[in-house]
Amino acid sequence: MQTAGIIIEYNPMHDGHLYLLEQVRAQLGADTAFVGVMSGNFVQRGDFALLRKHARARAAVESGVDLVLELPLPWAVSSAERFARGGVEILAATGVVMHLAFGSECGDAAALERLAAALHHAAFPALLRQELERGDSFAAARQRALAQLVSPEDAALVSDPNNILGVEYCKALAERASAIRPLTVRRAGTPYHGTDLVGAQPSATLLRTLLRSGERDRALALMPPAVRRIYGEEEAAGRAPVFRENAERAMLARLRSMTEADFTRLDEGREGLWDEGGGGLSRRLYEASRSACSIEALLNAAKTRRYAHTRLSRMVLWAYLGLEPAAFPERVPYLRVLAAGGRGRELLGRMRKCASLPVLTKPADVRKLSPAAKALFRQEVRATDLYALAYPDLSAAAGGAEWREGPAILP
């Protein structure tokens, strides 16, 4: 049996995600097992997940993933580079994963590996700095810098979001000299950020847009059966859908209580961005927080051509959650199980013998671990309590949920 790792958000899971599982099984064998590393209650672009992590993990296992592990908060809400490193570190630490499977716009693993090698080229940092001095965004500067090291066709691939993540996955694997091999499947259907249905496969962005605009029935009709059912259960319990706007007052209260120095600590250049100095971005956020009456208005007031909306969103989220990038841990300290099916339990049995990190199957297990592991789990507890403030029904938002809920163990 082959075992493939996938690094996922499933926000929410849709038919395109099922397509990836099907295509990987077509290449590796019908009995391929999947280990998913999934972001928790907050996602990489600096937003609240539509459904809480335990519900998303259960839907994933009911839809074909065998084991779901959590990508801890400091990696889940960071740059594509750090997001990928955290996911790869966890997959490697399991000791059971042979392949890293992911969707991409190009479907060409060799091209993505060439780009990953170019990012490690000795000349790349100077080329990137030179391009950033023009004042463009990091993404545009990186593409121009890469075009000086690879073909224009390869460099153009980093304009697409899933290609970018694919490059970072390949780069993270190369940095670890990992035996895990990348395997990519060309995306089909609606583009990643698309809000119009293309073919039979919606994007997660489209599903969230439909739910936000009140087209609930249309959104549910486009979800896989298990996701549709679990969404309905969470909705009935007052825990879905979760949107950032639901917690907007709490977020603005936190931001308005911060000093300019507090904002500066959020802008530590930990995302691989060249820091122009002067605290320009942190000052823009500080000033915008004093006048903006919504988070979206704050982001629009603070944005520039240089800084992507997602980076600003992450900084605002870090502020709300009380995170400081400079204090982020360097290494993942544990493997936390969110959900497992029958084959997932078999994989857990193997992991207990060969994993290079401790495996947490219940929250109380963390009390036996290192101070760093305990500190990270406390961070997760706090973040989940703040996430719950965005539930549609506040009576469902009691604190301490991280200590009460263990993994979903399914047949």
mmCIF file of C-alpha atoms in Angstrom:
data_model
loop_
_atom_site.group_PDB
_atom_site.id
_atom_site.type_symbol
_atom_site.label_atom_id
_atom_site.label_comp_id
_atom_site.label_asym_id
_atom_site.label_seq_id
_atom_site.Cartn_x
_atom_site.Cartn_y
_atom_site.Cartn_z
ATOM 1 C CA MET A 1 0.000 0.000 0.000
ATOM 2 C CA GLN A 2 1.288 3.437 -0.967
ATOM 3 C CA THR A 3 0.791 6.366 1.414
ATOM 4 C CA ALA A 4 0.378 9.890 0.047
ATOM 5 C CA GLY A 5 0.466 13.048 2.112
ATOM 6 C CA ILE A 6 -1.680 16.067 1.308
ATOM 7 C CA ILE A 7 -1.472 19.541 2.873
ATOM 8 C CA ILE A 8 -4.986 20.919 3.023
ATOM 9 C CA GLU A 9 -7.374 23.570 4.275
ATOM 10 C CA TYR A 10 -10.694 22.190 2.972
ATOM 11 C CA ASN A 11 -12.398 25.537 3.479
ATOM 12 C CA PRO A 12 -14.708 23.855 2.594
ATOM 13 C CA MET A 13 -13.927 20.534 0.932
ATOM 14 C CA HIS A 14 -15.361 20.313 -2.592
ATOM 15 C CA ASP A 15 -15.405 18.063 -5.656
ATOM 16 C CA GLY A 16 -12.033 19.374 -6.829
ATOM 17 C CA HIS A 17 -10.499 17.917 -3.682
ATOM 18 C CA LEU A 18 -12.188 14.577 -4.365
ATOM 19 C CA TYR A 19 -10.803 14.740 -7.917
ATOM 20 C CA LEU A 20 -7.259 15.016 -6.527
ATOM 21 C CA LEU A 21 -7.757 11.905 -4.376
ATOM 22 C CA GLU A 22 -9.152 9.995 -7.363
ATOM 23 C CA GLN A 23 -6.301 11.022 -9.669
ATOM 24 C CA VAL A 24 -3.621 10.147 -7.134
ATOM 25 C CA ARG A 25 -5.175 6.721 -6.597
ATOM 26 C CA ALA A 26 -5.267 6.274 -10.373
ATOM 27 C CA GLN A 27 -1.491 6.859 -10.456
ATOM 28 C CA LEU A 28 -0.372 5.109 -7.262
ATOM 29 C CA GLY A 29 -2.990 2.387 -6.886
ATOM 30 C CA ALA A 30 -6.561 2.064 -5.686
ATOM 31 C CA ASP A 31 -5.424 1.097 -2.183
ATOM 32 C CA THR A 32 -3.421 4.316 -1.664
ATOM 33 C CA ALA A 33 -3.861 5.737 1.837
ATOM 34 C CA PHE A 34 -3.964 9.494 2.474
ATOM 35 C CA VAL A 35 -2.525 11.428 5.407
ATOM 36 C CA GLY A 36 -3.829 14.986 5.437
ATOM 37 C CA VAL A 37 -2.119 17.845 7.266
ATOM 38 C CA MET A 38 -4.890 20.391 7.740
ATOM 39 C CA SER A 39 -4.881 23.969 8.995
ATOM 40 C CA GLY A 40 -6.970 24.504 12.102
ATOM 41 C CA ASN A 41 -9.606 27.142 12.752
ATOM 42 C CA PHE A 42 -7.745 29.838 10.799
ATOM 43 C CA VAL A 43 -6.419 29.619 7.255
ATOM 44 C CA GLN A 44 -3.290 30.712 5.440
ATOM 45 C CA ARG A 45 -4.711 33.883 3.886
ATOM 46 C CA GLY A 46 -5.449 35.272 7.354
ATOM 47 C CA ASP A 47 -9.130 34.409 7.675
ATOM 48 C CA PHE A 48 -11.482 32.362 9.827
ATOM 49 C CA ALA A 49 -12.244 28.871 8.513
ATOM 50 C CA LEU A 50 -15.867 28.435 7.431
ATOM 51 C CA LEU A 51 -16.233 25.354 9.677
ATOM 52 C CA ARG A 52 -14.316 24.522 12.832
ATOM 53 C CA LYS A 53 -11.375 22.180 12.362
ATOM 54 C CA HIS A 54 -12.857 19.049 13.955
ATOM 55 C CA ALA A 55 -15.889 19.247 11.655
ATOM 56 C CA ARG A 56 -13.705 19.733 8.563
ATOM 57 C CA ALA A 57 -11.439 16.855 9.603
ATOM 58 C CA ARG A 58 -14.401 14.515 10.094
ATOM 59 C CA ALA A 59 -15.797 15.485 6.673
ATOM 60 C CA ALA A 60 -12.379 14.785 5.138
ATOM 61 C CA VAL A 61 -12.219 11.267 6.592
ATOM 62 C CA GLU A 62 -15.795 10.520 5.545
ATOM 63 C CA SER A 63 -14.832 11.678 2.024
ATOM 64 C CA GLY A 64 -11.745 9.521 1.508
ATOM 65 C CA VAL A 65 -8.839 10.864 3.576
ATOM 66 C CA ASP A 66 -7.623 8.237 6.049
ATOM 67 C CA LEU A 67 -5.890 10.318 8.717
ATOM 68 C CA VAL A 68 -6.001 14.068 9.413
ATOM 69 C CA LEU A 69 -3.273 15.775 11.461
ATOM 70 C CA GLU A 70 -3.343 19.427 12.460
ATOM 71 C CA LEU A 71 -1.021 22.040 10.972
ATOM 72 C CA PRO A 72 -0.407 24.185 14.070
ATOM 73 C CA LEU A 73 -1.406 27.832 14.106
ATOM 74 C CA PRO A 74 2.024 29.476 13.578
ATOM 75 C CA TRP A 75 2.432 27.560 10.307
ATOM 76 C CA ALA A 76 -1.214 27.604 9.227
ATOM 77 C CA VAL A 77 -1.449 31.423 9.238
ATOM 78 C CA SER A 78 1.949 32.225 7.729
ATOM 79 C CA SER A 79 3.421 32.757 4.298
ATOM 80 C CA ALA A 80 3.230 30.084 1.620
ATOM 81 C CA GLU A 81 6.856 29.224 2.419
ATOM 82 C CA ARG A 82 6.286 28.639 6.125
ATOM 83 C CA PHE A 83 2.906 26.955 5.508
ATOM 84 C CA ALA A 84 4.623 24.476 3.184
ATOM 85 C CA ARG A 85 7.563 23.882 5.520
ATOM 86 C CA GLY A 86 5.265 23.086 8.413
ATOM 87 C CA GLY A 87 3.195 20.679 6.356
ATOM 88 C CA VAL A 88 6.240 18.907 4.934
ATOM 89 C CA GLU A 89 7.845 18.696 8.385
ATOM 90 C CA ILE A 90 4.746 16.960 9.765
ATOM 91 C CA LEU A 91 4.448 14.537 6.842
ATOM 92 C CA ALA A 92 8.132 13.642 7.125
ATOM 93 C CA ALA A 93 7.821 13.169 10.894
ATOM 94 C CA THR A 94 5.069 10.550 10.493
ATOM 95 C CA GLY A 95 7.569 8.113 9.021
ATOM 96 C CA VAL A 96 4.856 6.557 6.832
ATOM 97 C CA VAL A 97 4.395 9.011 3.920
ATOM 98 C CA MET A 98 6.014 8.241 0.550
ATOM 99 C CA HIS A 99 4.529 10.941 -1.719
ATOM 100 C CA LEU A 100 3.341 14.533 -1.344
ATOM 101 C CA ALA A 101 0.335 15.026 -3.625
ATOM 102 C CA PHE A 102 -1.113 18.416 -4.527
ATOM 103 C CA GLY A 103 -3.087 20.178 -7.215
ATOM 104 C CA SER A 104 -1.480 22.802 -9.424
ATOM 105 C CA GLU A 105 -2.453 24.885 -12.405
ATOM 106 C CA CYS A 106 0.448 23.487 -14.462
ATOM 107 C CA GLY A 107 0.384 19.807 -13.463
ATOM 108 C CA ASP A 108 4.154 19.623 -14.044
ATOM 109 C CA ALA A 109 6.177 18.529 -10.993
ATOM 110 C CA ALA A 110 9.491 18.829 -12.860
ATOM 111 C CA ALA A 111 8.859 22.502 -13.663
ATOM 112 C CA LEU A 112 7.939 23.209 -10.040
ATOM 113 C CA GLU A 113 11.137 21.490 -8.868
ATOM 114 C CA ARG A 114 13.167 23.654 -11.276
ATOM 115 C CA LEU A 115 11.599 26.755 -9.758
ATOM 116 C CA ALA A 116 12.287 25.462 -6.247
ATOM 117 C CA ALA A 117 15.947 24.977 -7.189
ATOM 118 C CA ALA A 118 16.078 28.545 -8.538
ATOM 119 C CA LEU A 119 14.818 29.876 -5.196
ATOM 120 C CA HIS A 120 17.866 28.199 -3.620
ATOM 121 C CA HIS A 121 20.245 29.718 -6.199
ATOM 122 C CA ALA A 122 22.967 31.851 -4.597
ATOM 123 C CA ALA A 123 22.076 34.817 -6.828
ATOM 124 C CA PHE A 124 18.357 34.813 -6.043
ATOM 125 C CA PRO A 125 18.315 36.932 -2.827
ATOM 126 C CA ALA A 126 20.181 39.799 -4.512
ATOM 127 C CA LEU A 127 17.969 39.603 -7.596
ATOM 128 C CA LEU A 128 14.849 39.663 -5.425
ATOM 129 C CA ARG A 129 16.067 42.654 -3.420
ATOM 130 C CA GLN A 130 16.824 44.487 -6.651
ATOM 131 C CA GLU A 131 13.321 43.856 -7.970
ATOM 132 C CA LEU A 132 11.658 44.797 -4.663
ATOM 133 C CA GLU A 133 13.406 48.163 -4.778
ATOM 134 C CA ARG A 134 11.157 49.002 -7.719
ATOM 135 C CA GLY A 135 8.258 49.121 -5.243
ATOM 136 C CA ASP A 136 6.169 46.278 -6.646
ATOM 137 C CA SER A 137 4.574 43.479 -4.642
ATOM 138 C CA PHE A 138 6.638 40.554 -3.430
ATOM 139 C CA ALA A 139 4.879 38.233 -5.903
ATOM 140 C CA ALA A 140 5.682 40.417 -8.922
ATOM 141 C CA ALA A 141 9.262 40.969 -7.785
ATOM 142 C CA ARG A 142 9.826 37.265 -7.244
ATOM 143 C CA GLN A 143 8.524 36.411 -10.712
ATOM 144 C CA ARG A 144 10.884 38.923 -12.349
ATOM 145 C CA ALA A 145 13.814 37.679 -10.270
ATOM 146 C CA LEU A 146 13.082 34.071 -11.195
ATOM 147 C CA ALA A 147 12.861 34.993 -14.883
ATOM 148 C CA GLN A 148 16.589 35.779 -14.697
ATOM 149 C CA LEU A 149 17.361 32.231 -13.547
ATOM 150 C CA VAL A 150 14.841 30.031 -15.388
ATOM 151 C CA SER A 151 12.889 30.206 -18.627
ATOM 152 C CA PRO A 152 10.156 32.867 -18.879
ATOM 153 C CA GLU A 153 7.630 30.041 -19.202
ATOM 154 C CA ASP A 154 8.716 28.503 -15.898
ATOM 155 C CA ALA A 155 8.878 31.890 -14.163
ATOM 156 C CA ALA A 156 5.324 32.694 -15.260
ATOM 157 C CA LEU A 157 4.047 29.671 -13.337
ATOM 158 C CA VAL A 158 4.437 31.495 -10.011
ATOM 159 C CA SER A 159 1.609 33.846 -10.961
ATOM 160 C CA ASP A 160 -0.870 31.062 -10.090
ATOM 161 C CA PRO A 161 -1.682 30.334 -6.414
ATOM 162 C CA ASN A 162 -1.498 26.545 -6.447
ATOM 163 C CA ASN A 163 1.707 26.579 -8.484
ATOM 164 C CA ILE A 164 3.199 28.872 -5.828
ATOM 165 C CA LEU A 165 2.343 26.401 -3.090
ATOM 166 C CA GLY A 166 3.657 23.555 -5.231
ATOM 167 C CA VAL A 167 7.004 25.310 -5.614
ATOM 168 C CA GLU A 168 7.154 25.816 -1.855
ATOM 169 C CA TYR A 169 6.361 22.136 -1.253
ATOM 170 C CA CYS A 170 9.181 21.110 -3.602
ATOM 171 C CA LYS A 171 11.514 23.614 -1.954
ATOM 172 C CA ALA A 172 10.678 22.324 1.537
ATOM 173 C CA LEU A 173 11.264 18.723 0.439
ATOM 174 C CA ALA A 174 14.630 19.684 -1.076
ATOM 175 C CA GLU A 175 15.693 21.555 2.074
ATOM 176 C CA ARG A 176 15.076 18.417 4.124
ATOM 177 C CA ALA A 177 16.652 16.140 1.497
ATOM 178 C CA SER A 178 13.430 14.212 1.990
ATOM 179 C CA ALA A 179 12.726 10.852 0.402
ATOM 180 C CA ILE A 180 9.103 11.975 -0.062
ATOM 181 C CA ARG A 181 8.432 12.564 -3.759
ATOM 182 C CA PRO A 182 6.188 15.347 -5.126
ATOM 183 C CA LEU A 183 3.221 14.298 -7.238
ATOM 184 C CA THR A 184 1.039 16.979 -8.788
ATOM 185 C CA VAL A 185 -2.318 16.827 -10.549
ATOM 186 C CA ARG A 186 -3.518 19.561 -12.878
ATOM 187 C CA ARG A 187 -6.461 21.434 -11.385
ATOM 188 C CA ALA A 188 -9.786 21.256 -13.202
ATOM 189 C CA GLY A 189 -12.955 23.311 -12.903
ATOM 190 C CA THR A 190 -13.317 26.735 -11.290
ATOM 191 C CA PRO A 191 -10.021 28.627 -10.711
ATOM 192 C CA TYR A 192 -8.771 28.900 -7.122
ATOM 193 C CA HIS A 193 -10.113 32.432 -6.591
ATOM 194 C CA GLY A 194 -12.995 32.009 -9.057
ATOM 195 C CA THR A 195 -16.515 33.067 -8.071
ATOM 196 C CA ASP A 196 -18.227 31.732 -11.223
ATOM 197 C CA LEU A 197 -18.791 28.000 -11.676
ATOM 198 C CA VAL A 198 -16.579 26.532 -14.413
ATOM 199 C CA GLY A 199 -17.456 22.939 -15.337
ATOM 200 C CA ALA A 200 -18.643 20.627 -12.581
ATOM 201 C CA GLN A 201 -16.084 21.581 -9.915
ATOM 202 C CA PRO A 202 -16.598 24.702 -7.782
ATOM 203 C CA SER A 203 -13.811 26.439 -5.891
ATOM 204 C CA ALA A 204 -13.851 26.907 -2.126
ATOM 205 C CA THR A 205 -13.964 30.659 -2.824
ATOM 206 C CA LEU A 206 -17.173 30.212 -4.831
ATOM 207 C CA LEU A 207 -18.804 28.149 -2.067
ATOM 208 C CA ARG A 208 -17.924 30.728 0.592
ATOM 209 C CA THR A 209 -19.176 33.527 -1.656
ATOM 210 C CA LEU A 210 -22.508 31.774 -2.164
ATOM 211 C CA LEU A 211 -22.942 31.205 1.570
ATOM 212 C CA ARG A 212 -22.003 34.784 2.398
ATOM 213 C CA SER A 213 -24.518 36.119 -0.145
ATOM 214 C CA GLY A 214 -27.348 33.982 1.235
ATOM 215 C CA GLU A 215 -27.376 31.333 -1.527
ATOM 216 C CA ARG A 216 -27.163 28.519 1.004
ATOM 217 C CA ASP A 217 -29.067 25.871 -0.955
ATOM 218 C CA ARG A 218 -26.997 26.415 -4.096
ATOM 219 C CA ALA A 219 -23.761 26.176 -2.086
ATOM 220 C CA LEU A 220 -24.842 22.982 -0.321
ATOM 221 C CA ALA A 221 -25.833 21.383 -3.627
ATOM 222 C CA LEU A 222 -22.225 21.846 -4.820
ATOM 223 C CA MET A 223 -20.672 20.184 -1.743
ATOM 224 C CA PRO A 224 -19.814 16.477 -1.416
ATOM 225 C CA PRO A 225 -22.468 14.556 0.565
ATOM 226 C CA ALA A 226 -20.475 14.221 3.806
ATOM 227 C CA VAL A 227 -19.529 17.905 3.786
ATOM 228 C CA ARG A 228 -23.142 18.893 3.120
ATOM 229 C CA ARG A 229 -24.401 16.777 6.019
ATOM 230 C CA ILE A 230 -21.754 17.935 8.490
ATOM 231 C CA TYR A 231 -22.266 21.564 7.471
ATOM 232 C CA GLY A 232 -25.965 21.139 8.274
ATOM 233 C CA GLU A 233 -25.136 19.648 11.681
ATOM 234 C CA GLU A 234 -22.774 22.504 12.516
ATOM 235 C CA GLU A 235 -25.320 25.043 11.310
ATOM 236 C CA ALA A 236 -28.029 23.496 13.517
ATOM 237 C CA ALA A 237 -25.646 23.667 16.500
ATOM 238 C CA GLY A 238 -25.076 27.401 15.917
ATOM 239 C CA ARG A 239 -21.446 26.926 14.864
ATOM 240 C CA ALA A 240 -21.700 27.605 11.104
ATOM 241 C CA PRO A 241 -21.122 29.411 8.901
ATOM 242 C CA VAL A 242 -18.169 31.227 10.461
ATOM 243 C CA PHE A 243 -17.174 34.520 8.844
ATOM 244 C CA ARG A 244 -14.669 37.101 10.053
ATOM 245 C CA GLU A 245 -17.393 39.760 10.116
ATOM 246 C CA ASN A 246 -19.054 37.909 13.001
ATOM 247 C CA ALA A 247 -16.059 38.722 15.232
ATOM 248 C CA GLU A 248 -15.433 42.183 13.803
ATOM 249 C CA ARG A 249 -16.230 44.149 16.972
ATOM 250 C CA ALA A 250 -13.894 41.963 19.021
ATOM 251 C CA MET A 251 -11.146 42.336 16.406
ATOM 252 C CA LEU A 252 -11.503 46.115 16.167
ATOM 253 C CA ALA A 253 -11.487 46.390 19.963
ATOM 254 C CA ARG A 254 -8.192 44.505 20.068
ATOM 255 C CA LEU A 255 -6.660 46.568 17.248
ATOM 256 C CA ARG A 256 -7.708 49.907 18.734
ATOM 257 C CA SER A 257 -6.161 48.959 22.068
ATOM 258 C CA MET A 258 -2.745 48.386 20.468
ATOM 259 C CA THR A 259 0.105 50.887 20.396
ATOM 260 C CA GLU A 260 2.212 51.590 17.328
ATOM 261 C CA ALA A 261 4.995 49.534 18.918
ATOM 262 C CA ASP A 262 2.591 46.594 19.170
ATOM 263 C CA PHE A 263 1.960 46.793 15.424
ATOM 264 C CA THR A 264 5.692 46.984 14.733
ATOM 265 C CA ARG A 265 6.153 43.598 16.414
ATOM 266 C CA LEU A 266 3.804 42.110 13.811
ATOM 267 C CA ASP A 267 6.061 43.264 10.961
ATOM 268 C CA GLU A 268 9.184 41.242 11.588
ATOM 269 C CA GLY A 269 9.959 40.339 7.982
ATOM 270 C CA ARG A 270 9.383 36.671 8.817
ATOM 271 C CA GLU A 271 7.658 36.009 5.476
ATOM 272 C CA GLY A 272 10.744 36.211 3.294
ATOM 273 C CA LEU A 273 9.976 39.818 2.409
ATOM 274 C CA TRP A 274 12.688 42.424 2.138
ATOM 275 C CA ASP A 275 12.139 44.958 4.949
ATOM 276 C CA GLU A 276 12.467 48.506 3.672
ATOM 277 C CA GLY A 277 12.802 49.781 7.243
ATOM 278 C CA GLY A 278 10.982 52.669 8.852
ATOM 279 C CA GLY A 279 8.023 50.576 10.000
ATOM 280 C CA GLY A 280 5.906 51.855 7.115
ATOM 281 C CA LEU A 281 3.456 48.988 7.062
ATOM 282 C CA SER A 282 2.964 48.805 10.820
ATOM 283 C CA ARG A 283 2.305 52.571 10.931
ATOM 284 C CA ARG A 284 -0.283 52.272 8.157
ATOM 285 C CA LEU A 285 -2.087 49.550 10.087
ATOM 286 C CA TYR A 286 -1.900 51.515 13.336
ATOM 287 C CA GLU A 287 -3.383 54.626 11.743
ATOM 288 C CA ALA A 288 -6.043 52.699 9.814
ATOM 289 C CA SER A 289 -7.183 50.899 12.975
ATOM 290 C CA ARG A 290 -8.008 54.266 14.577
ATOM 291 C CA SER A 291 -10.499 55.273 11.897
ATOM 292 C CA ALA A 292 -11.763 52.115 10.168
ATOM 293 C CA CYS A 293 -15.196 50.811 11.149
ATOM 294 C CA SER A 294 -14.698 47.351 9.618
ATOM 295 C CA ILE A 295 -11.774 45.008 9.047
ATOM 296 C CA GLU A 296 -12.202 45.249 5.273
ATOM 297 C CA ALA A 297 -12.105 49.054 5.467
ATOM 298 C CA LEU A 298 -8.959 48.818 7.588
ATOM 299 C CA LEU A 299 -7.255 46.537 5.067
ATOM 300 C CA ASN A 300 -8.228 48.786 2.157
ATOM 301 C CA ALA A 301 -6.871 51.841 3.978
ATOM 302 C CA ALA A 302 -3.563 50.141 4.782
ATOM 303 C CA LYS A 303 -2.892 48.365 1.492
ATOM 304 C CA THR A 304 -0.315 49.483 -1.044
ATOM 305 C CA ARG A 305 0.930 48.047 -4.314
ATOM 306 C CA ARG A 306 3.806 46.531 -2.343
ATOM 307 C CA TYR A 307 1.861 44.596 0.282
ATOM 308 C CA ALA A 308 -0.607 41.869 -0.675
ATOM 309 C CA HIS A 309 -4.046 41.829 0.897
ATOM 310 C CA THR A 310 -3.347 38.380 2.354
ATOM 311 C CA ARG A 311 -0.249 39.584 4.189
ATOM 312 C CA LEU A 312 -2.193 42.435 5.761
ATOM 313 C CA SER A 313 -4.981 40.016 6.688
ATOM 314 C CA ARG A 314 -2.480 37.750 8.422
ATOM 315 C CA MET A 315 -1.032 40.649 10.395
ATOM 316 C CA VAL A 316 -4.507 41.702 11.542
ATOM 317 C CA LEU A 317 -5.270 38.112 12.526
ATOM 318 C CA TRP A 318 -1.991 37.815 14.426
ATOM 319 C CA ALA A 319 -2.940 40.966 16.324
ATOM 320 C CA TYR A 320 -6.371 39.591 17.212
ATOM 321 C CA LEU A 321 -4.914 36.274 18.382
ATOM 322 C CA GLY A 322 -2.035 37.866 20.275
ATOM 323 C CA LEU A 323 0.638 36.253 18.086
ATOM 324 C CA GLU A 324 4.061 37.730 17.369
ATOM 325 C CA PRO A 325 5.919 36.299 14.354
ATOM 326 C CA ALA A 326 9.300 36.725 16.058
ATOM 327 C CA ALA A 327 8.152 34.299 18.767
ATOM 328 C CA PHE A 328 6.892 31.628 16.366
ATOM 329 C CA PRO A 329 8.559 28.255 17.071
ATOM 330 C CA GLU A 330 11.044 27.011 14.516
ATOM 331 C CA ARG A 331 9.994 23.363 14.627
ATOM 332 C CA VAL A 332 6.681 21.557 14.983
ATOM 333 C CA PRO A 333 6.764 19.859 18.429
ATOM 334 C CA TYR A 334 4.048 17.204 18.018
ATOM 335 C CA LEU A 335 1.683 15.418 15.628
ATOM 336 C CA ARG A 336 -1.898 16.113 16.676
ATOM 337 C CA VAL A 337 -4.640 13.814 15.376
ATOM 338 C CA LEU A 338 -7.923 15.500 14.382
ATOM 339 C CA ALA A 339 -9.662 12.535 12.724
ATOM 340 C CA ALA A 340 -8.966 8.983 11.585
ATOM 341 C CA GLY A 341 -10.791 6.205 9.775
ATOM 342 C CA GLY A 342 -10.086 2.470 9.779
ATOM 343 C CA ARG A 343 -6.901 2.679 7.707
ATOM 344 C CA GLY A 344 -5.991 5.854 9.560
ATOM 345 C CA ARG A 345 -5.920 3.858 12.787
ATOM 346 C CA GLU A 346 -3.591 1.369 11.096
ATOM 347 C CA LEU A 347 -1.320 4.259 10.086
ATOM 348 C CA LEU A 348 -1.375 5.559 13.659
ATOM 349 C CA GLY A 349 -0.244 2.138 14.857
ATOM 350 C CA ARG A 350 2.738 2.318 12.500
ATOM 351 C CA MET A 351 3.454 5.928 13.470
ATOM 352 C CA ARG A 352 3.706 5.038 17.146
ATOM 353 C CA LYS A 353 6.698 2.882 16.171
ATOM 354 C CA CYS A 354 8.398 5.084 13.572
ATOM 355 C CA ALA A 355 7.268 8.725 13.977
ATOM 356 C CA SER A 356 10.001 11.182 14.945
ATOM 357 C CA LEU A 357 7.599 13.388 16.949
ATOM 358 C CA PRO A 358 5.134 12.513 19.723
ATOM 359 C CA VAL A 359 1.615 11.661 18.524
ATOM 360 C CA LEU A 360 -1.261 13.369 20.379
ATOM 361 C CA THR A 361 -4.515 11.429 20.258
ATOM 362 C CA LYS A 362 -6.164 13.305 23.126
ATOM 363 C CA PRO A 363 -5.649 16.854 24.452
ATOM 364 C CA ALA A 364 -4.451 15.703 27.882
ATOM 365 C CA ASP A 365 -1.423 14.053 26.219
ATOM 366 C CA VAL A 366 0.184 17.466 25.791
ATOM 367 C CA ARG A 367 0.774 17.696 29.550
ATOM 368 C CA LYS A 368 3.488 15.037 29.176
ATOM 369 C CA LEU A 369 5.384 16.993 26.520
ATOM 370 C CA SER A 370 8.044 19.705 26.450
ATOM 371 C CA PRO A 371 7.490 23.303 27.613
ATOM 372 C CA ALA A 372 7.546 24.386 23.941
ATOM 373 C CA ALA A 373 4.799 21.905 23.079
ATOM 374 C CA LYS A 374 2.691 23.039 26.031
ATOM 375 C CA ALA A 375 3.129 26.695 25.044
ATOM 376 C CA LEU A 376 2.019 25.949 21.486
ATOM 377 C CA PHE A 377 -1.050 24.068 22.692
ATOM 378 C CA ARG A 378 -1.988 26.968 25.003
ATOM 379 C CA GLN A 379 -1.786 29.187 21.925
ATOM 380 C CA GLU A 380 -4.197 26.858 20.131
ATOM 381 C CA VAL A 381 -6.582 26.927 23.117
ATOM 382 C CA ARG A 382 -6.647 30.722 23.112
ATOM 383 C CA ALA A 383 -7.076 30.916 19.332
ATOM 384 C CA THR A 384 -9.981 28.459 19.355
ATOM 385 C CA ASP A 385 -11.717 30.438 22.105
ATOM 386 C CA LEU A 386 -11.374 33.599 19.993
ATOM 387 C CA TYR A 387 -12.516 31.753 16.854
ATOM 388 C CA ALA A 388 -15.704 30.718 18.658
ATOM 389 C CA LEU A 389 -16.668 34.386 19.052
ATOM 390 C CA ALA A 390 -17.502 34.293 15.326
ATOM 391 C CA TYR A 391 -20.100 31.535 15.713
ATOM 392 C CA PRO A 392 -23.563 32.658 14.575
ATOM 393 C CA ASP A 393 -24.927 31.615 17.991
ATOM 394 C CA LEU A 394 -22.779 32.885 20.869
ATOM 395 C CA SER A 395 -24.401 30.393 23.228
ATOM 396 C CA ALA A 396 -22.338 27.757 21.364
ATOM 397 C CA ALA A 397 -19.086 29.655 21.976
ATOM 398 C CA ALA A 398 -18.106 28.427 25.449
ATOM 399 C CA GLY A 399 -14.357 28.570 26.021
ATOM 400 C CA GLY A 400 -12.047 25.618 26.589
ATOM 401 C CA ALA A 401 -13.254 23.561 23.619
ATOM 402 C CA GLU A 402 -9.703 22.430 22.816
ATOM 403 C CA TRP A 403 -9.511 20.564 26.127
ATOM 404 C CA ARG A 404 -12.902 18.913 25.698
ATOM 405 C CA GLU A 405 -12.842 17.619 22.123
ATOM 406 C CA GLY A 406 -10.672 14.746 20.999
ATOM 407 C CA PRO A 407 -10.222 13.386 17.481
ATOM 408 C CA ALA A 408 -13.074 11.939 15.450
ATOM 409 C CA ILE A 409 -12.369 8.198 15.236
ATOM 410 C CA LEU A 410 -14.495 6.662 12.476
ATOM 411 C CA PRO A 411 -14.973 3.077 11.237
#
